[in-house]
PDB file of C-alpha atoms in Angstrom:
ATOM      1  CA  UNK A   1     102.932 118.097  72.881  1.00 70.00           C
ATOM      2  CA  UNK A   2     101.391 114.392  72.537  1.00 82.00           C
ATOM      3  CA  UNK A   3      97.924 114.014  71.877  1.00 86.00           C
ATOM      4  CA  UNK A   4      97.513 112.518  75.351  1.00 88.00           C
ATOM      5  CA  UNK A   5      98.993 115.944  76.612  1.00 87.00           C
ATOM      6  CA  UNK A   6      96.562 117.908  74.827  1.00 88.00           C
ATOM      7  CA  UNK A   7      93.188 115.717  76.510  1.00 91.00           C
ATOM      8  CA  UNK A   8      94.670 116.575  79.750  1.00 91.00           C
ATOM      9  CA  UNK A   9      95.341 120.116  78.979  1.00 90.00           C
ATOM     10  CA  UNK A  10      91.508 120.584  77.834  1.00 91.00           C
ATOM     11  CA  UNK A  11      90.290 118.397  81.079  1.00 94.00           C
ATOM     12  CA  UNK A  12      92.391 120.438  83.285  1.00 93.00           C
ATOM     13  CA  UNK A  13      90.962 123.421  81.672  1.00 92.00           C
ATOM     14  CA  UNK A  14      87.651 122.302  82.605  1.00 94.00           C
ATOM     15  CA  UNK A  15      88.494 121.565  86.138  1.00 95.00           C
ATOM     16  CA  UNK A  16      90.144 125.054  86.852  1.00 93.00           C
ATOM     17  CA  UNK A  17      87.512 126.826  84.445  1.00 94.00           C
ATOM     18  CA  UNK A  18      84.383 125.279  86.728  1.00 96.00           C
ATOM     19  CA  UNK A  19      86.587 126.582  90.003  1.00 95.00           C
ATOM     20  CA  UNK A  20      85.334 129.780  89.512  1.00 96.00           C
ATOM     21  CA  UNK A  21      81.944 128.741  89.693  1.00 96.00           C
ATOM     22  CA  UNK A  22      82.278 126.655  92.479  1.00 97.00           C
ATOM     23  CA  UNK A  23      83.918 129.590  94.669  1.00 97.00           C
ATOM     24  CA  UNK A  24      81.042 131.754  94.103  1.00 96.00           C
ATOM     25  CA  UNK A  25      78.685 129.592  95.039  1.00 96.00           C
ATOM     26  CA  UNK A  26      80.951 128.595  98.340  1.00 95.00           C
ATOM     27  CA  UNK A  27      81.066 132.161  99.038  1.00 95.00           C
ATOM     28  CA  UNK A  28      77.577 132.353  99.806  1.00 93.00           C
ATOM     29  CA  UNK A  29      78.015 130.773 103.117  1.00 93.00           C
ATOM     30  CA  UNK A  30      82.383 130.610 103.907  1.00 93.00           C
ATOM     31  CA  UNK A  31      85.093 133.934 104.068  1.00 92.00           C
ATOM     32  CA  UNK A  32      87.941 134.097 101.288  1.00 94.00           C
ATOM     33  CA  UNK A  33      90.163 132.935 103.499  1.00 94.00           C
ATOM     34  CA  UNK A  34      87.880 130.093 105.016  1.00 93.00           C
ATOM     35  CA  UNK A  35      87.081 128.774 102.015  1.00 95.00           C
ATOM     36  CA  UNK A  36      90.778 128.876 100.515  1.00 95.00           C
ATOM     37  CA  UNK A  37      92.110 127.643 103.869  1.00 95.00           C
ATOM     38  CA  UNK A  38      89.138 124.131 103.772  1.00 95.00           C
ATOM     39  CA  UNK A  39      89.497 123.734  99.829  1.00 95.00           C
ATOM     40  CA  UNK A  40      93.328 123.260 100.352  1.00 95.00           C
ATOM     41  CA  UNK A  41      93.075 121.549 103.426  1.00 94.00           C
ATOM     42  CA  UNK A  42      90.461 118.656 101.966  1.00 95.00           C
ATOM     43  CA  UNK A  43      92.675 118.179  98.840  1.00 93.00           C
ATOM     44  CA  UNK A  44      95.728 117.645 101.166  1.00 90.00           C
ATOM     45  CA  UNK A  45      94.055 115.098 103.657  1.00 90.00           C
ATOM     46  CA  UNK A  46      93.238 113.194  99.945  1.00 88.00           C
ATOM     47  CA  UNK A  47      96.906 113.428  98.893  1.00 83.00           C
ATOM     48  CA  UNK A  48      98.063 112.480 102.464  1.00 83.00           C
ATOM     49  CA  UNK A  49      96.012 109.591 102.389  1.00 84.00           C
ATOM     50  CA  UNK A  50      97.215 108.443  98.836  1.00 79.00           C
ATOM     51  CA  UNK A  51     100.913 108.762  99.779  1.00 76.00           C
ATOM     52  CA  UNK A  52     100.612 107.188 103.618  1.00 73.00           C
ATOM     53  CA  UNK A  53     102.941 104.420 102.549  1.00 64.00           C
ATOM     54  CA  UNK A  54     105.416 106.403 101.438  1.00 64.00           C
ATOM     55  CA  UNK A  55     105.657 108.555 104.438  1.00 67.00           C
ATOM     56  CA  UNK A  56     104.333 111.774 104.354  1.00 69.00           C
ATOM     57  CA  UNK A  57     105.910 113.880 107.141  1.00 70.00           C
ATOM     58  CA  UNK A  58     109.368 112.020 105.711  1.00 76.00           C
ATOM     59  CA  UNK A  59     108.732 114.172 102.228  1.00 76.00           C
ATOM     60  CA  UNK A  60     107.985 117.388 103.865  1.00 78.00           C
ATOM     61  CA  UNK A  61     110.662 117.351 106.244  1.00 80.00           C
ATOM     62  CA  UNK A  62     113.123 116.564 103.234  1.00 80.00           C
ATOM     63  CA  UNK A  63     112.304 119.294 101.231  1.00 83.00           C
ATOM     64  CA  UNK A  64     109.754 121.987 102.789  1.00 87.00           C
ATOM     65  CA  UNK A  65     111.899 124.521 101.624  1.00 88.00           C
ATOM     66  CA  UNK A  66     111.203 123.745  98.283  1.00 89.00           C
ATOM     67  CA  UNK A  67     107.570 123.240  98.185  1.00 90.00           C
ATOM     68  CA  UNK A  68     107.048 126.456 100.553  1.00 93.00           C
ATOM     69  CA  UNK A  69     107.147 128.490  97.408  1.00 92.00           C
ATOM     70  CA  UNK A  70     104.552 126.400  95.583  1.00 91.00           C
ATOM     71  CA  UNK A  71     102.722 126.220  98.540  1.00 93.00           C
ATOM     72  CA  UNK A  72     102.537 130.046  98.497  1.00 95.00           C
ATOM     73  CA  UNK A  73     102.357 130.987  94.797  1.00 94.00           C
ATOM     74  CA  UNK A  74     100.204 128.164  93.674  1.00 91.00           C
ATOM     75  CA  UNK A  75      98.073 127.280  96.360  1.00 93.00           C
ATOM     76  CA  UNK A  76      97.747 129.882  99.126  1.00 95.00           C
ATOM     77  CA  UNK A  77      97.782 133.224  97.475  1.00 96.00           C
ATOM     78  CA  UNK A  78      96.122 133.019  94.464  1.00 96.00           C
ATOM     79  CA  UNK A  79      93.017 130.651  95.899  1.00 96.00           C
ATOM     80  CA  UNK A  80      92.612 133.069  98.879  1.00 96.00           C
ATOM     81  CA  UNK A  81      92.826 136.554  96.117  1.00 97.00           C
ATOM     82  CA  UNK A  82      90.762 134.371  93.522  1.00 97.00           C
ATOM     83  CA  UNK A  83      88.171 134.062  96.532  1.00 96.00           C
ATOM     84  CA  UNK A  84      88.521 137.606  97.971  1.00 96.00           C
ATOM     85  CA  UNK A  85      87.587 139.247  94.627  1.00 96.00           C
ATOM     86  CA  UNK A  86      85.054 137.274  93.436  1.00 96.00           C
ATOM     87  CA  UNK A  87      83.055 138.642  96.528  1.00 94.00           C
ATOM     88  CA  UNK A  88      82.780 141.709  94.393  1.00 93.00           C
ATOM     89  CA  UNK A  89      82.974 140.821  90.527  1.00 93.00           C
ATOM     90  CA  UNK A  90      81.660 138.038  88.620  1.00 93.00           C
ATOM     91  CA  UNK A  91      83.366 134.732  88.360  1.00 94.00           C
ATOM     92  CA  UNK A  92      83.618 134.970  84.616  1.00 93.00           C
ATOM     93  CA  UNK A  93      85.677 138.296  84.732  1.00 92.00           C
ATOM     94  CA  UNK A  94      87.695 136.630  87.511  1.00 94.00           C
ATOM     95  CA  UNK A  95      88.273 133.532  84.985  1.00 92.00           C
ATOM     96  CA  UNK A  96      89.562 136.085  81.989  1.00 92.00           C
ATOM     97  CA  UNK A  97      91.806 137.990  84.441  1.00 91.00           C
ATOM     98  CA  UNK A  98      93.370 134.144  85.171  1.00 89.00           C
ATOM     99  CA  UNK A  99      94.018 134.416  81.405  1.00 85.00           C
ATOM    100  CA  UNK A 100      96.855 136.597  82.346  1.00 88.00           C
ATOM    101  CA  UNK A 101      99.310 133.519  83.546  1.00 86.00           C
ATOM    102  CA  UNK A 102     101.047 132.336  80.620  1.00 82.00           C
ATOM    103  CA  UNK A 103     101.721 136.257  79.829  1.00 84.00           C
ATOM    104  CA  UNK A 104     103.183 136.634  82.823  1.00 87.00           C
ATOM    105  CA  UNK A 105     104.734 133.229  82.633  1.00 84.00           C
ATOM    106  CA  UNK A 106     106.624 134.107  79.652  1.00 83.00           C
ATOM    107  CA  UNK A 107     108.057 137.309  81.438  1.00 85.00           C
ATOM    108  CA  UNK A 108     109.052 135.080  84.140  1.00 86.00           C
ATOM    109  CA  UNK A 109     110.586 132.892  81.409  1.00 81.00           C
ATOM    110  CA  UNK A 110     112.664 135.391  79.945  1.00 81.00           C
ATOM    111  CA  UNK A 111     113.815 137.484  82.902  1.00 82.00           C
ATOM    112  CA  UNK A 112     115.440 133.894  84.220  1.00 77.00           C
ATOM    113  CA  UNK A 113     116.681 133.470  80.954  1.00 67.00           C
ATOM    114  CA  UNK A 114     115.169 130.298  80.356  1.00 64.00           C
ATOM    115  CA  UNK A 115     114.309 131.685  77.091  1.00 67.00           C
ATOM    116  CA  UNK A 116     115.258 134.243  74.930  1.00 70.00           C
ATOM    117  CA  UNK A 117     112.889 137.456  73.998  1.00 68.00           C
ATOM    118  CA  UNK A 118     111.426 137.655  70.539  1.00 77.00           C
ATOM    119  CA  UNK A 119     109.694 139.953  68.879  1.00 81.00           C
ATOM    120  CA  UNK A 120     106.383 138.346  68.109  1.00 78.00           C
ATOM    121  CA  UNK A 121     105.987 136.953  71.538  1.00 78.00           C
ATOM    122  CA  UNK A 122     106.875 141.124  72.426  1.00 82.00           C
ATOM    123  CA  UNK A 123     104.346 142.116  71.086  1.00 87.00           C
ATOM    124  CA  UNK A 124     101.633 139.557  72.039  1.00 83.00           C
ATOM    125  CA  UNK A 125     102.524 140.587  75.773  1.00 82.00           C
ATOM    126  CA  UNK A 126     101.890 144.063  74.989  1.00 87.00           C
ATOM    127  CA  UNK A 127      98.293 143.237  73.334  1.00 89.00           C
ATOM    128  CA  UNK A 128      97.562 140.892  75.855  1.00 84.00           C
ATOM    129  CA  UNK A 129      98.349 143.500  78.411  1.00 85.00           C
ATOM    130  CA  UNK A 130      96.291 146.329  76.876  1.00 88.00           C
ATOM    131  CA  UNK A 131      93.081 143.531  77.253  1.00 86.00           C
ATOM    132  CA  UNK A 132      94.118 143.817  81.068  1.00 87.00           C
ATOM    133  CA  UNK A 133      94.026 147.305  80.871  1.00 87.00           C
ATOM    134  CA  UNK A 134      90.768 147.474  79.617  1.00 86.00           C
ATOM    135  CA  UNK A 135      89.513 144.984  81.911  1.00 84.00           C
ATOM    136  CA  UNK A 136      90.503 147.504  84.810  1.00 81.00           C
ATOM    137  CA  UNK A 137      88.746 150.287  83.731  1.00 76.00           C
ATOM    138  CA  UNK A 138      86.397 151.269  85.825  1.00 64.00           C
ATOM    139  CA  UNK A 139      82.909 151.117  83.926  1.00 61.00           C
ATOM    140  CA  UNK A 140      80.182 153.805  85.042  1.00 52.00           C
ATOM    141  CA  UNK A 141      77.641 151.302  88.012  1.00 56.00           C
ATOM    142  CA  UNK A 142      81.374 150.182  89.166  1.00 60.00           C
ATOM    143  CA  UNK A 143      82.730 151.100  92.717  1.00 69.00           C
ATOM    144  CA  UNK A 144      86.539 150.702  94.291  1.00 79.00           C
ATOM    145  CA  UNK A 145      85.377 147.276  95.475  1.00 86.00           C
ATOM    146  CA  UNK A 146      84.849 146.317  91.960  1.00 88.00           C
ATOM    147  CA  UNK A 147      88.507 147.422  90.794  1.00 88.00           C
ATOM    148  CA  UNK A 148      89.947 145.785  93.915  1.00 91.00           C
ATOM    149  CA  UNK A 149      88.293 142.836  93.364  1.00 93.00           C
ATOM    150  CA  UNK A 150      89.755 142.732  89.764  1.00 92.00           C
ATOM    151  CA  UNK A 151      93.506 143.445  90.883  1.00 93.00           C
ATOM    152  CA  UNK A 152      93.043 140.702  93.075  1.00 95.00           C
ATOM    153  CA  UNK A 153      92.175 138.168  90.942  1.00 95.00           C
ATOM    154  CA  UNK A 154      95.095 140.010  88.256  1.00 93.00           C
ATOM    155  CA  UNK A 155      97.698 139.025  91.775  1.00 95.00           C
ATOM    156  CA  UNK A 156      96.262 135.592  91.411  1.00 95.00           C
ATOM    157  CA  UNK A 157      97.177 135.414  87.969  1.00 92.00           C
ATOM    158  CA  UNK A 158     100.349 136.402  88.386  1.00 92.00           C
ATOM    159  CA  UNK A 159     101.027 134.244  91.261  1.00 94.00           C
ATOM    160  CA  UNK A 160     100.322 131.048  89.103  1.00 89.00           C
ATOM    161  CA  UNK A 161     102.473 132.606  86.728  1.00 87.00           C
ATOM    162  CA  UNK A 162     105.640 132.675  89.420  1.00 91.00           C
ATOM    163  CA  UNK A 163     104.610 128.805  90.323  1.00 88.00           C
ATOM    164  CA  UNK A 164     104.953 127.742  86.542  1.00 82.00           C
ATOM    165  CA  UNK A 165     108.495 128.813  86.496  1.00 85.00           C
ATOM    166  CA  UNK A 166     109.193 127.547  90.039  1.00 86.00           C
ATOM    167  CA  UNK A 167     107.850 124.233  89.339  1.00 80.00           C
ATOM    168  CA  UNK A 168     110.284 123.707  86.025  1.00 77.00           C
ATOM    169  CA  UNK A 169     112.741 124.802  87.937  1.00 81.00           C
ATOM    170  CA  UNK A 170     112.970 122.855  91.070  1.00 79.00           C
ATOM    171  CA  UNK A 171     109.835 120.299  91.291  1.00 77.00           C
ATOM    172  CA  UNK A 172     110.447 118.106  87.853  1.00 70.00           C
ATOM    173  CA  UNK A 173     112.364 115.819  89.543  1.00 75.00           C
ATOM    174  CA  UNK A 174     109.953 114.768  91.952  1.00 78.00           C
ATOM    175  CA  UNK A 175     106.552 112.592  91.485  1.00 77.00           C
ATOM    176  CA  UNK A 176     103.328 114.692  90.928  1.00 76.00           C
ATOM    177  CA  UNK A 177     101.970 113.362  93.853  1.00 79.00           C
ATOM    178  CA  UNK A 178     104.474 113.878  96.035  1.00 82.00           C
ATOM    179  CA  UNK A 179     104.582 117.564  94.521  1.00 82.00           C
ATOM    180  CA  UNK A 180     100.402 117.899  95.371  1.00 83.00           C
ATOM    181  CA  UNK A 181     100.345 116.591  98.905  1.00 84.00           C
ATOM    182  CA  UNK A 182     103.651 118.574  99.838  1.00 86.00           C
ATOM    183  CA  UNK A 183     102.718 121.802  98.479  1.00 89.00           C
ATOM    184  CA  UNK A 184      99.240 121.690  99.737  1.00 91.00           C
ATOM    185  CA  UNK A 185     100.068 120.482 103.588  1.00 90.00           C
ATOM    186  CA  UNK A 186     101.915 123.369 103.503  1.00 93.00           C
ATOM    187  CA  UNK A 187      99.511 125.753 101.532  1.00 94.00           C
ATOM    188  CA  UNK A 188      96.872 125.071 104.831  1.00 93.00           C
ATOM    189  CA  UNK A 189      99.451 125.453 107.142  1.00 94.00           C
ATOM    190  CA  UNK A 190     100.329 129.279 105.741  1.00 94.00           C
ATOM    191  CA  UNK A 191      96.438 129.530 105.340  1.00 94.00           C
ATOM    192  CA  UNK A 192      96.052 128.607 108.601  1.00 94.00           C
ATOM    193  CA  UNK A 193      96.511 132.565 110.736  1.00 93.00           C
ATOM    194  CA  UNK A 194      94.219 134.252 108.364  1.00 91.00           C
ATOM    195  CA  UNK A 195      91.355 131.865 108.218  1.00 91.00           C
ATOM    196  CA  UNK A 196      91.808 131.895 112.002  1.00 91.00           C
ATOM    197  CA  UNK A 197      91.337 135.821 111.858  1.00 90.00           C
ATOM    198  CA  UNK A 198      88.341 135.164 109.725  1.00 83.00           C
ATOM    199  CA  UNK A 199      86.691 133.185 112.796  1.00 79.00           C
ATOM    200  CA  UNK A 200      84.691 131.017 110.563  1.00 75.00           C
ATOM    201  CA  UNK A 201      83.051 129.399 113.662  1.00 74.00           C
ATOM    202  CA  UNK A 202      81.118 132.214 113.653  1.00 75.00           C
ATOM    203  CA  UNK A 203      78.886 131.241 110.415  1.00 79.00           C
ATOM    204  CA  UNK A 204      74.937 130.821 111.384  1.00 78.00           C
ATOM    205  CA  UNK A 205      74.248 128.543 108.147  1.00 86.00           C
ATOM    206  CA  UNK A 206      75.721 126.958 105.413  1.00 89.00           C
ATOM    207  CA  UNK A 207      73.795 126.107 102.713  1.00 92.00           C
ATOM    208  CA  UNK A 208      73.996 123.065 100.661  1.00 94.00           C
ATOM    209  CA  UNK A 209      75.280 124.636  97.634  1.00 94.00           C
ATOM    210  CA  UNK A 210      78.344 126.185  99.316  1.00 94.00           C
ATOM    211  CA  UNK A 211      78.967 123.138 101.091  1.00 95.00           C
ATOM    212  CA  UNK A 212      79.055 120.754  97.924  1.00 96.00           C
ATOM    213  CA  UNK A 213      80.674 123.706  95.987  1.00 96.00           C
ATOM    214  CA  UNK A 214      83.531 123.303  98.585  1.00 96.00           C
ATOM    215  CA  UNK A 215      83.927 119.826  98.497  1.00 96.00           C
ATOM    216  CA  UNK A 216      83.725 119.376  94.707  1.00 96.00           C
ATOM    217  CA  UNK A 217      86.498 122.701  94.725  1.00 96.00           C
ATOM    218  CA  UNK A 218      88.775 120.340  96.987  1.00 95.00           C
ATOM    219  CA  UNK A 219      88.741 117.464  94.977  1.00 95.00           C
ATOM    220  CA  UNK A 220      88.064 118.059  91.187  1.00 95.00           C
ATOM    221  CA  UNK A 221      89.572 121.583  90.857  1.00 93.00           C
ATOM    222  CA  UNK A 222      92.181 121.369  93.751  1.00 92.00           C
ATOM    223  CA  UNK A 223      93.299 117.365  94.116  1.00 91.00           C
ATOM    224  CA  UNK A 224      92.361 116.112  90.498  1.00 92.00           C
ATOM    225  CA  UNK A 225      93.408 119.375  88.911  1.00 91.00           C
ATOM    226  CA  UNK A 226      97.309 119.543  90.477  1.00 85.00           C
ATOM    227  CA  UNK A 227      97.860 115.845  89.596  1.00 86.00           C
ATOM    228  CA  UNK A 228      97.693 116.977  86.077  1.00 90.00           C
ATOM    229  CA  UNK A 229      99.180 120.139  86.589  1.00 83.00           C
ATOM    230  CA  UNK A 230     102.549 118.846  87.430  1.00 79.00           C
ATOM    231  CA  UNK A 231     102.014 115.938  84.987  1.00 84.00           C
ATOM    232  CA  UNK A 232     101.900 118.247  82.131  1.00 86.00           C
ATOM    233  CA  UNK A 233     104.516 120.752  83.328  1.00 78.00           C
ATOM    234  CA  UNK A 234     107.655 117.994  83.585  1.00 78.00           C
ATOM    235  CA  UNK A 235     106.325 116.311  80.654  1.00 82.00           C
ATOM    236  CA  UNK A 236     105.189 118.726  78.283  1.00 80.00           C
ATOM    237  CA  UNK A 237     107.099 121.796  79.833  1.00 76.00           C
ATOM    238  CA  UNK A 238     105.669 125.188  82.058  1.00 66.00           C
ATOM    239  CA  UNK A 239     104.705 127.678  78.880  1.00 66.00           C
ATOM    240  CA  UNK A 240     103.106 125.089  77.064  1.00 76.00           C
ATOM    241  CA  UNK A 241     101.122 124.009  80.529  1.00 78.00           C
ATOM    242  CA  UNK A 242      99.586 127.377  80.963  1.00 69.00           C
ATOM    243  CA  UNK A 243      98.344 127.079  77.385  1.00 75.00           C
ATOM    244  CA  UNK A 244      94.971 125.848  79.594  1.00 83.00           C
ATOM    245  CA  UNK A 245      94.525 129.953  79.952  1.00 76.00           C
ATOM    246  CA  UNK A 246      92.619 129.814  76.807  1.00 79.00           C
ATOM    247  CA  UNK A 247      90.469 127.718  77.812  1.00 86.00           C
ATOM    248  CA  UNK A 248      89.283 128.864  81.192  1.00 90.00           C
ATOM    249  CA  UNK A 249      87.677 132.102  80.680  1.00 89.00           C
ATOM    250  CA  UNK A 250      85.342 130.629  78.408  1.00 89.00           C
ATOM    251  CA  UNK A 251      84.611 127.919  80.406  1.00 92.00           C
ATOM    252  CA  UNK A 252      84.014 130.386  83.677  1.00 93.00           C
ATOM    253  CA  UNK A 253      82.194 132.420  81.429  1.00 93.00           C
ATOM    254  CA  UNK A 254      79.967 129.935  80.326  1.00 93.00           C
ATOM    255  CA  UNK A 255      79.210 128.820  83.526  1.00 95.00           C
ATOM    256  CA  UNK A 256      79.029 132.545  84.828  1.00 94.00           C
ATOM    257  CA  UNK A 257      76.285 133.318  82.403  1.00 93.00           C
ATOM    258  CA  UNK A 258      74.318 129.829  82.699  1.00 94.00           C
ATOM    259  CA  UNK A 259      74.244 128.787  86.238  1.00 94.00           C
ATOM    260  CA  UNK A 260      74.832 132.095  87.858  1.00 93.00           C
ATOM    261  CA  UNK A 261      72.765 134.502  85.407  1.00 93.00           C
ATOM    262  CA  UNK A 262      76.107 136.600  85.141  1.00 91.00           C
ATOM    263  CA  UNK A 263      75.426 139.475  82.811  1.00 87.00           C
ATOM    264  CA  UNK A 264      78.842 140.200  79.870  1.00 83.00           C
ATOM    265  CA  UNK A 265      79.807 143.652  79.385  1.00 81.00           C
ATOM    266  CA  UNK A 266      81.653 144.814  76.485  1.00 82.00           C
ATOM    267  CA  UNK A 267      84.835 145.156  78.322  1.00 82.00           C
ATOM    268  CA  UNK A 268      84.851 141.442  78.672  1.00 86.00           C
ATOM    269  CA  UNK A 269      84.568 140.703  75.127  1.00 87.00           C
ATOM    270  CA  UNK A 270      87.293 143.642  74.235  1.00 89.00           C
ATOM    271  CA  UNK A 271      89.398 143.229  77.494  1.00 88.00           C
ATOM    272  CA  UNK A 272      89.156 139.459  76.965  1.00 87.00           C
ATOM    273  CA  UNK A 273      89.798 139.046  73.111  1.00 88.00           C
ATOM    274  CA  UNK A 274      93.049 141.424  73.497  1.00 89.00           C
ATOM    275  CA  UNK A 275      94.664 138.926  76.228  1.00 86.00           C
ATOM    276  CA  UNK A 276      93.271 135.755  74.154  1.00 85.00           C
ATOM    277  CA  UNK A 277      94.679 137.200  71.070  1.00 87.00           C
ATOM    278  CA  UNK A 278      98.054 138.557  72.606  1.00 84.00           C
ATOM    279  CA  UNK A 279      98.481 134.877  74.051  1.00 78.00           C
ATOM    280  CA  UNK A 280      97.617 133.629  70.312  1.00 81.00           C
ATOM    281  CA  UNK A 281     100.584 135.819  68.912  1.00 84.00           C
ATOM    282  CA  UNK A 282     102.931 134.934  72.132  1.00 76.00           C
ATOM    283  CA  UNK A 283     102.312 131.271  71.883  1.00 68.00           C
ATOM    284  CA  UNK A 284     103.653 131.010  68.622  1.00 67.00           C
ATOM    285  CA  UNK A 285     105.587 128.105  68.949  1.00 55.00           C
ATOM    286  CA  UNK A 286     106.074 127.801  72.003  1.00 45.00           C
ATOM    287  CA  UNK A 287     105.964 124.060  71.696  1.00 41.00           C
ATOM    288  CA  UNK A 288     109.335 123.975  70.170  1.00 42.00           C
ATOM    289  CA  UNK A 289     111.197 126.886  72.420  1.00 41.00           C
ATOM    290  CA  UNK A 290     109.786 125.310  75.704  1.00 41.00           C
TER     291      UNK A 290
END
């Protein structure tokens, strides 16, 4: 990758590291679904309004089928499981567990034969998935909510996994704009049933902190962050894109600990250095087999 590719890999890991916080705050006031269904919505009135001169609806009716996918698997699922489990664990667990993508990613990778296996990358999967393993153990003040929470964000991970492939696949043809707004007009649209079965009309308050949390969810982590995404994924290729996994769970955990007084277990550190140091061994140059 270009040194320009590697800024935007470290900002987007910022942007996507600080989501975690931002949920948890939101969920003080909106439902999962709620908040998935408004953070994707905002972002795609922004990316609507950006594109209005090329015409929208004219892009969506071309190719919906392809961006209902990514609408699904990078917008929709994992922002609504994201959401749903960090009602019950903290955000910085749920940012380790979205260390999972590029091992997943790479499984992806190889069952499409977009790559061949090797050995070293074998056996960094393997160690990255025994981190997992250890991150779903239930620890003696846990409950079922607590695992549940943890498989769903581990689903969410896996989802941005399927969307890294997907995009490489079909989407590096088209702009990264036109990518963002199509995928996310969609995303609110498959959103839209549940967070109608959520009734959010029904909330008595909303605080000020959910509310900004929301709004600075839509645009930095949602808006900004997908811009980049698909910028670095046709330019600098889908394994070396979710490199930004090692970057994320320290920056949820940092903001975990500071802001939201999150306490770390040693499961964290174990469960998170295994995946960290299984994606070290499976990254191995991935720069030149991507």
């Amino acid at each position: 990758m270009k040194p320009f590719h590697w800024f935007l890999l470290v900002f987007l890991s910022m942007l996507w590291g600080t989501s975690f916080l931002f949920t948890k705050l939101a969920l003080e006031s909106f439902s999962p679904f709620s908040f998935a269904f408004l953070r994707i919505s905002l972002a795609a009135l922004l990316a609507a309004w950006w594109l209005k001169s090329r015409g929208v609806w004219t892009i969506l009716g071309e190719r919906w089928r392809v961006y209902l996918p990514m609408a699904v698997f990078h917008s929709a699922l994992p922002f609504s499981f994201f959401a749903w489990g960090q009602q019950y664990i903290d955000s910085g667990l749920a940012g380790v567990m979205n260390s999972v993508t590029p091992l997943f990613t790479l499984l992806l990778v190889w069952l499409v034969k977009l790559e061949s296996p090797k050995m070293l990358k074998s056996i960094g999967i393997i160690i990255g998935f025994g981190g997992v393993i250890v991150l779903l153990q239930p620890s003696p003040h846990d409950g079922e909510q607590e695992l549940l929470g943890t498989l769903a964000c581990l689903v969410a991970a896996c989802s941005y996994g399927v969307a890294a492939v997907y995009t490489r696949l079909r989407l590096g043809q088209y702009s990264s704009m036109e990518n963002t707004c199509g995928q996310l007009i969609l995303s609110a649209l498959v959103l839209t049933p549940f967070m109608l079965w959520e009734a959010p009309w029904e909330i008595e308050t909303i605080s000020l902190s959910s509310l900004g949390a929301l709004f600075a969810s839509a645009f930095f982590s949602t808006f900004v962050a997908f811009l980049i995404y698909f910028r670095l994924v046709s330019n600098a290729g889908a394994l070396n894109t979710t490199l930004v996994a090692y970057l994320i769970p320290i920056v949820a955990v940092i903001w975990g600990v500071t802001l939201l007084d999150e306490k770390l277990g040693y499961e964290i550190f174990i469960g998170g250095g295994l995946i960290l140091t299984g994606l070290f061994i499976a990254g191995k140059r991935s720069t030149n087999s991507d």
